Coordinates of N, CA, C and O in Angstrom, one line a residue:
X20 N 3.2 244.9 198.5 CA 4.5 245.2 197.8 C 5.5 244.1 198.2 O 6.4 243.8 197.3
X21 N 5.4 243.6 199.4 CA 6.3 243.0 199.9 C 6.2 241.4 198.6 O 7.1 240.9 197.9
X22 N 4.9 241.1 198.8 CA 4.6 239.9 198.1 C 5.2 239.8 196.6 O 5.8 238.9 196.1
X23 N 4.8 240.8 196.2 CA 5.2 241.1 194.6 C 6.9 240.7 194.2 O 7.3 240.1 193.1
X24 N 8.1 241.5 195.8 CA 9.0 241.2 195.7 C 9.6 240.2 195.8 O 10.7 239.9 195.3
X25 N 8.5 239.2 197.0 CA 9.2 238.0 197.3 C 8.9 237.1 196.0 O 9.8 236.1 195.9
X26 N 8.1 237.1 195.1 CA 7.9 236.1 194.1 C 8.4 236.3 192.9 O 8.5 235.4 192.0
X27 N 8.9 237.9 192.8 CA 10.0 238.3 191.6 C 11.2 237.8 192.4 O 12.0 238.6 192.1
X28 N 11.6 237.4 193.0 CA 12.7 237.4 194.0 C 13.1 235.9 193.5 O 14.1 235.7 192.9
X29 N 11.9 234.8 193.8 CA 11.5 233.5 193.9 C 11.6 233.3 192.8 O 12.3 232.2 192.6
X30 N 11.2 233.8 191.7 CA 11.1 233.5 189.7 C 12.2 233.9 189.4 O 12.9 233.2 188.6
X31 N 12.7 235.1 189.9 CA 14.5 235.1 189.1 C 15.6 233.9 189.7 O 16.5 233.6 188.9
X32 N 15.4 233.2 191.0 CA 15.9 232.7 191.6 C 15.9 231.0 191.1 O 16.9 230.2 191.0
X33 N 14.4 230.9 190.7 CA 13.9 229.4 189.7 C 14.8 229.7 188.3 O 15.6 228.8 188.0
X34 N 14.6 230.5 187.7 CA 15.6 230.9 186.2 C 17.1 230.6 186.4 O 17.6 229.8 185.7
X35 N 17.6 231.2 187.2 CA 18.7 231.2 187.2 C 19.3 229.6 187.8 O 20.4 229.1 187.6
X36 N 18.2 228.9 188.6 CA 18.5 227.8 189.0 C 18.1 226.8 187.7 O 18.7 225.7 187.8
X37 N 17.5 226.8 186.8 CA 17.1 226.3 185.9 C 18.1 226.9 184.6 O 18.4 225.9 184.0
X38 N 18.4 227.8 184.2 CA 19.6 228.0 183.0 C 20.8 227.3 183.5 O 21.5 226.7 182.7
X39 N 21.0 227.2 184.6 CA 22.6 226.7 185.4 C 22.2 225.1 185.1 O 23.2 224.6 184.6
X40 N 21.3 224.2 185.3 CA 21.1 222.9 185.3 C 21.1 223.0 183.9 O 22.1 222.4 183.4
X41 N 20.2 223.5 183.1 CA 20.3 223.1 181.4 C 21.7 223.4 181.0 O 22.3 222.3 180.7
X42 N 22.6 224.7 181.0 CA 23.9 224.7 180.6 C 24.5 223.5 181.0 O 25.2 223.2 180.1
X43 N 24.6 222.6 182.0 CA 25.2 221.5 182.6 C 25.5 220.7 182.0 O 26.5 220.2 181.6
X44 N 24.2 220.4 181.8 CA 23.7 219.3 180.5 C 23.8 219.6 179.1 O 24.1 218.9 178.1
X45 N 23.6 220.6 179.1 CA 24.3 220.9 177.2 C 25.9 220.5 177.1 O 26.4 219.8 176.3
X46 N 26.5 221.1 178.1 CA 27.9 220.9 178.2 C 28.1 219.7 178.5 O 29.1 219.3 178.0
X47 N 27.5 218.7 179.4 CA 27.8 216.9 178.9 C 27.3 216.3 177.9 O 27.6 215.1 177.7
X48 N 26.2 217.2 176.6 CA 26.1 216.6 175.8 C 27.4 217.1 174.6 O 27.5 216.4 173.6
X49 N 28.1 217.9 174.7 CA 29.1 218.2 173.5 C 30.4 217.0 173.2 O 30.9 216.2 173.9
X50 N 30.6 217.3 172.1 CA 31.5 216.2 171.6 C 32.7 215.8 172.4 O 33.1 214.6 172.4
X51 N 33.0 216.6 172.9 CA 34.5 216.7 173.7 C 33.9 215.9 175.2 O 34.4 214.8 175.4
X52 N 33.4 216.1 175.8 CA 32.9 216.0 176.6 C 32.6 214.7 176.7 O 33.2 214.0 177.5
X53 N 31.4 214.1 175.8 CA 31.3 212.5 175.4 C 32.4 211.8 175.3 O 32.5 210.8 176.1
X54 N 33.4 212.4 174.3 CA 34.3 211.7 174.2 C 35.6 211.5 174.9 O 36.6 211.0 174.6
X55 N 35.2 212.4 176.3 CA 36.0 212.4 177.5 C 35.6 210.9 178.5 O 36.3 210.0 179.0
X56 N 33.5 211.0 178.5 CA 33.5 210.1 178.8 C 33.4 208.9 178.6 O 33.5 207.9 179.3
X57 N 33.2 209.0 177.5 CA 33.7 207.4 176.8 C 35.8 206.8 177.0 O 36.2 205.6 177.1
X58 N 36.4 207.8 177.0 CA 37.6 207.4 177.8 C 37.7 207.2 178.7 O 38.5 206.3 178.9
X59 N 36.9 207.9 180.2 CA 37.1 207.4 181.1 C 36.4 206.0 181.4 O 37.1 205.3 182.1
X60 N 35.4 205.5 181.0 CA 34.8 204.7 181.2 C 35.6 203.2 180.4 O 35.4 202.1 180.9
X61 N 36.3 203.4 179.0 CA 37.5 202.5 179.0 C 38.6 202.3 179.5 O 39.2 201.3 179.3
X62 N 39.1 203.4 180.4 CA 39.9 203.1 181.3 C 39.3 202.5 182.3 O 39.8 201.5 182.8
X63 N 38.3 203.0 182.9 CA 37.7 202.0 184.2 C 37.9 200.6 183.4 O 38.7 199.8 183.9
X64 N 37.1 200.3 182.2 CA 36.9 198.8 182.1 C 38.4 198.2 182.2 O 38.8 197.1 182.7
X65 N 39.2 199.2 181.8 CA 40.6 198.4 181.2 C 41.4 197.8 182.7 O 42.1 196.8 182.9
X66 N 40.9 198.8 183.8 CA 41.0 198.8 184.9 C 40.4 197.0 185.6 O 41.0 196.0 186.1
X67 N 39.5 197.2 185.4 CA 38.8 196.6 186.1 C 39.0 195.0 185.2 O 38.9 194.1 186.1
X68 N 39.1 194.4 183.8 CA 39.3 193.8 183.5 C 41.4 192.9 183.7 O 41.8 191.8 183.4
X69 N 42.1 194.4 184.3 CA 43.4 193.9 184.2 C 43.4 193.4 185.8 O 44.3 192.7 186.2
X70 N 42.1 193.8 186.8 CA 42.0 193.1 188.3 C 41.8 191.5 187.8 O 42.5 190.6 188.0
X71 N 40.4 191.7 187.2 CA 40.0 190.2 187.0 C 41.5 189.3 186.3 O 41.9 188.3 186.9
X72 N 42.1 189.5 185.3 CA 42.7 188.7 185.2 C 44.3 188.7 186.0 O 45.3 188.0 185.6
X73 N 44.3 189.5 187.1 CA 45.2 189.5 187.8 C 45.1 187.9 188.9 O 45.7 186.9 189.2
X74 N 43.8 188.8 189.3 CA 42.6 187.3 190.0 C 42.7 186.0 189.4 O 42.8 184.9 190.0
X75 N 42.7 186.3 188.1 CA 42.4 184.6 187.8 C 44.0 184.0 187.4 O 44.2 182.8 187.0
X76 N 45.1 184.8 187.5 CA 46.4 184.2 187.5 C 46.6 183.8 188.9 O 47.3 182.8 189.2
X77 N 46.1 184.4 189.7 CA 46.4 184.0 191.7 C 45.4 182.7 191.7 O 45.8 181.7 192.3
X78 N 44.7 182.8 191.3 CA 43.8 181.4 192.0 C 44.4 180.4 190.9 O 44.8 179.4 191.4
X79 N 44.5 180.6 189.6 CA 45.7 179.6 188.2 C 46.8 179.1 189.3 O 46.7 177.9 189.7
X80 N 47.9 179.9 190.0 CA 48.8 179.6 191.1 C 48.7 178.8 191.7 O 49.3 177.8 191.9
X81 N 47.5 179.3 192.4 CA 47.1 178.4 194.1 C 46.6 177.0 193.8 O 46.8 175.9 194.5
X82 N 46.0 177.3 192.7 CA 45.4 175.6 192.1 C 46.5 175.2 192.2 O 46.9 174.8 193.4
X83 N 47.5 175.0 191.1 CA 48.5 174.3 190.3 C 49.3 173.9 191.8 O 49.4 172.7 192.2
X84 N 49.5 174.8 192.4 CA 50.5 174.5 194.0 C 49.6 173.4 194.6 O 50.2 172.4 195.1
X85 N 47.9 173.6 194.4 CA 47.5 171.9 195.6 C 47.7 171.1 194.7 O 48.2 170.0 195.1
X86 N 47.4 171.2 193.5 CA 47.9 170.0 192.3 C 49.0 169.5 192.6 O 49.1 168.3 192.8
X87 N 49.9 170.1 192.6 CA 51.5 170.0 193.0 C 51.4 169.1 193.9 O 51.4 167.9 193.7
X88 N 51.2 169.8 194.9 CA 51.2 169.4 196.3 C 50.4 167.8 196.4 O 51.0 166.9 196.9
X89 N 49.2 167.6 195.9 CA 48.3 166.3 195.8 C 49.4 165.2 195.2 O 49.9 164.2 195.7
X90 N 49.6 165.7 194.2 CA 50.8 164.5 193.5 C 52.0 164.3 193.5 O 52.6 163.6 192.8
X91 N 52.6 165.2 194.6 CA 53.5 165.1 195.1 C 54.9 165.5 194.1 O 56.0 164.8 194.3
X92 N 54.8 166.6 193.1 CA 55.2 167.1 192.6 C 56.2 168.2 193.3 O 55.8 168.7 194.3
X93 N 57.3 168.6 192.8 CA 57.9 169.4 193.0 C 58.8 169.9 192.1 O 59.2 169.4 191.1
X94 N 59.5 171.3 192.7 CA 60.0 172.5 192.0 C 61.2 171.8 192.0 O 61.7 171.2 192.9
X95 N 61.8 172.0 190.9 CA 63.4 171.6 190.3 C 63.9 172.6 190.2 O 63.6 173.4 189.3
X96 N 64.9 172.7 191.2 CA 65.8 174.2 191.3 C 66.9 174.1 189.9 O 67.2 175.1 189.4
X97 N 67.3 172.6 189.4 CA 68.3 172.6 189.0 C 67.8 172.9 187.3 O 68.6 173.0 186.3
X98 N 66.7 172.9 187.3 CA 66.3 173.5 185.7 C 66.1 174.8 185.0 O 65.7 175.5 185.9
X99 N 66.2 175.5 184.2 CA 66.6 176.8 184.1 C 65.3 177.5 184.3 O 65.1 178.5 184.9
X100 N 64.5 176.8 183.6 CA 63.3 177.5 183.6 C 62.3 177.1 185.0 O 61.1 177.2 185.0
X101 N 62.8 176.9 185.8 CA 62.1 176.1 186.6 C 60.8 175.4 186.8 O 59.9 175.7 187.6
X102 N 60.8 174.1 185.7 CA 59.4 173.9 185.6 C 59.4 172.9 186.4 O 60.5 172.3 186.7
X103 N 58.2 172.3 186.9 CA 57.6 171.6 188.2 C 57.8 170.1 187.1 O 57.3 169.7 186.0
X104 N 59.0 169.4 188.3 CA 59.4 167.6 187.9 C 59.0 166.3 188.4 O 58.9 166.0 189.6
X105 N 58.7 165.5 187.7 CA 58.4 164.7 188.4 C 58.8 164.1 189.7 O 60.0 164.6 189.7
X106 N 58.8 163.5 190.7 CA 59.9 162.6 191.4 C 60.3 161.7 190.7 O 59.7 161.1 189.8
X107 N 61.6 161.5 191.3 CA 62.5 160.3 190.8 C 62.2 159.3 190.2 O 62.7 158.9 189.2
X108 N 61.1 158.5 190.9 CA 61.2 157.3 190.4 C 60.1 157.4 189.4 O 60.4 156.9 188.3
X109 N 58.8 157.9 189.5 CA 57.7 158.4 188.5 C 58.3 158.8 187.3 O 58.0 158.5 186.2
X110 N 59.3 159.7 187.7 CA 60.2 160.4 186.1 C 60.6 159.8 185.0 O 60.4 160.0 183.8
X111 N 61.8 158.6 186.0 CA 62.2 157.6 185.4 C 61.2 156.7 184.8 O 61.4 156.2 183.7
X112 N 59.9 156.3 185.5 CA 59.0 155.5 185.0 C 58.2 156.1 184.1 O 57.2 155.5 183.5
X113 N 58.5 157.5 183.9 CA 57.4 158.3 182.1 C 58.7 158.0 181.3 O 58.5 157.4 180.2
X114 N 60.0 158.4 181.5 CA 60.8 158.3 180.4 C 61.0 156.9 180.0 O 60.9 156.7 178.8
X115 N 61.2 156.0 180.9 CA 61.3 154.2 179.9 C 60.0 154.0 179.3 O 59.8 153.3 178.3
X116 N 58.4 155.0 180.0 CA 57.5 154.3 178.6 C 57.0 155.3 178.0 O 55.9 155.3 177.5
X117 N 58.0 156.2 177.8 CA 57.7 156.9 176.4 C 57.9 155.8 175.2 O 58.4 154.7 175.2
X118 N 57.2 156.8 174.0 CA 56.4 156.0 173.2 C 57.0 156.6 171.8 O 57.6 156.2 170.9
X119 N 56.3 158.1 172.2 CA 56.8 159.4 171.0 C 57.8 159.2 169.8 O 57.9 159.6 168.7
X120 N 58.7 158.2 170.6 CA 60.0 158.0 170.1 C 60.2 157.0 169.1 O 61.0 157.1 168.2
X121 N 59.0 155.8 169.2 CA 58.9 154.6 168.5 C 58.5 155.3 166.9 O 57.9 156.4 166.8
X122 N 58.9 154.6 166.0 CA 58.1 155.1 164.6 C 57.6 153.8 163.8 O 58.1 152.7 163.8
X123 N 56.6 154.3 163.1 CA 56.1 153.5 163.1 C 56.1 152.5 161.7 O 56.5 153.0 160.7
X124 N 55.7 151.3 161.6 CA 55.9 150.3 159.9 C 55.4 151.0 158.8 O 54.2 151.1 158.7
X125 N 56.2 151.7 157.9 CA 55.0 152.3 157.1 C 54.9 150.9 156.0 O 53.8 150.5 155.5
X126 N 55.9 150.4 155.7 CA 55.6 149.4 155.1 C 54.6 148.5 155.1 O 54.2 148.0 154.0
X127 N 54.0 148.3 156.4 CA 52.5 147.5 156.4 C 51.3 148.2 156.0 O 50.2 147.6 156.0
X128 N 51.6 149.6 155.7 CA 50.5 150.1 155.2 C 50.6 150.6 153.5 O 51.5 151.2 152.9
X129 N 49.6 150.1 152.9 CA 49.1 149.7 151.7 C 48.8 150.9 151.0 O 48.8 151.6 151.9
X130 N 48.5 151.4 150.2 CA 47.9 152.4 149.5 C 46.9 151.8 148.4 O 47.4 151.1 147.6
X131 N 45.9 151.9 148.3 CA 45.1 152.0 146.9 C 44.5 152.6 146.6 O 43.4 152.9 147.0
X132 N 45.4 153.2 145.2 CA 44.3 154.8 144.6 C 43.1 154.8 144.2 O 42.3 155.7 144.2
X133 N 42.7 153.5 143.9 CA 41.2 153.7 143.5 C 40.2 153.6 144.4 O 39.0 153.5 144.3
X134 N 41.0 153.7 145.6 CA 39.8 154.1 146.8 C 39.4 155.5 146.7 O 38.4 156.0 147.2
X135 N 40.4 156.2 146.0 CA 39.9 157.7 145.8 C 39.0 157.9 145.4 O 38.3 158.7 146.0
X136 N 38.7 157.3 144.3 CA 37.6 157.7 142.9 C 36.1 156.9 143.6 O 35.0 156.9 143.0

């Protein structure tokens, strides 16, 4: 008698442990649910892609600073935007050979239409 009860005991116990796991899974397969996790899982990525390019603006920084620093570059307080100046004398030596400024003969150049055809 006793056996009878321990294995009706043991089979209602497997049922009830087995309806509870399938309901689980029916309820992560429903629409709502999917489409809960499919949100969270774009917010992780959005997460995790706004780290990476947080990352790659800090090491962008640290570069540019030993660049700076290698060529002996520095920060111009006196500019609005503060962008990184040449020194003095380098500066003065890009601005006399700029070039940009020159224009050029158009007169020495020729046209002939029947090079088109």
């Amino acid at each position: 008698m006793f056996r009878r009860a321990f294995w009706f005991t043991a089979g209602a116990a497997a049922g009830v442990w087995a309806t509870t796991k399938v309901n689980r899974q029916l309820r992560k397969l429903t629409p709502e649910s999917l489409a809960a996790q499919a949100a969270d899982k774009a917010v992780e990525a959005g997460h995790r892609l706004k780290d990476f390019a947080l990352d790659v603006k800090a090491g962008m920084t640290q570069r540019e600073d030993e660049l700076n620093d290698a060529l002996g570059l520095t920060q111009d307080p006196d500019r609005p935007d503060n962008v990184t100046a040449l020194p003095g004398p380098r500066r003065l030596r890009a601005i006399a050979n700029d070039t940009t400024t020159h224009r050029r003969n158009h007169s020495a150049i020729t046209y002939n239409r029947n090079e088109d055809h």
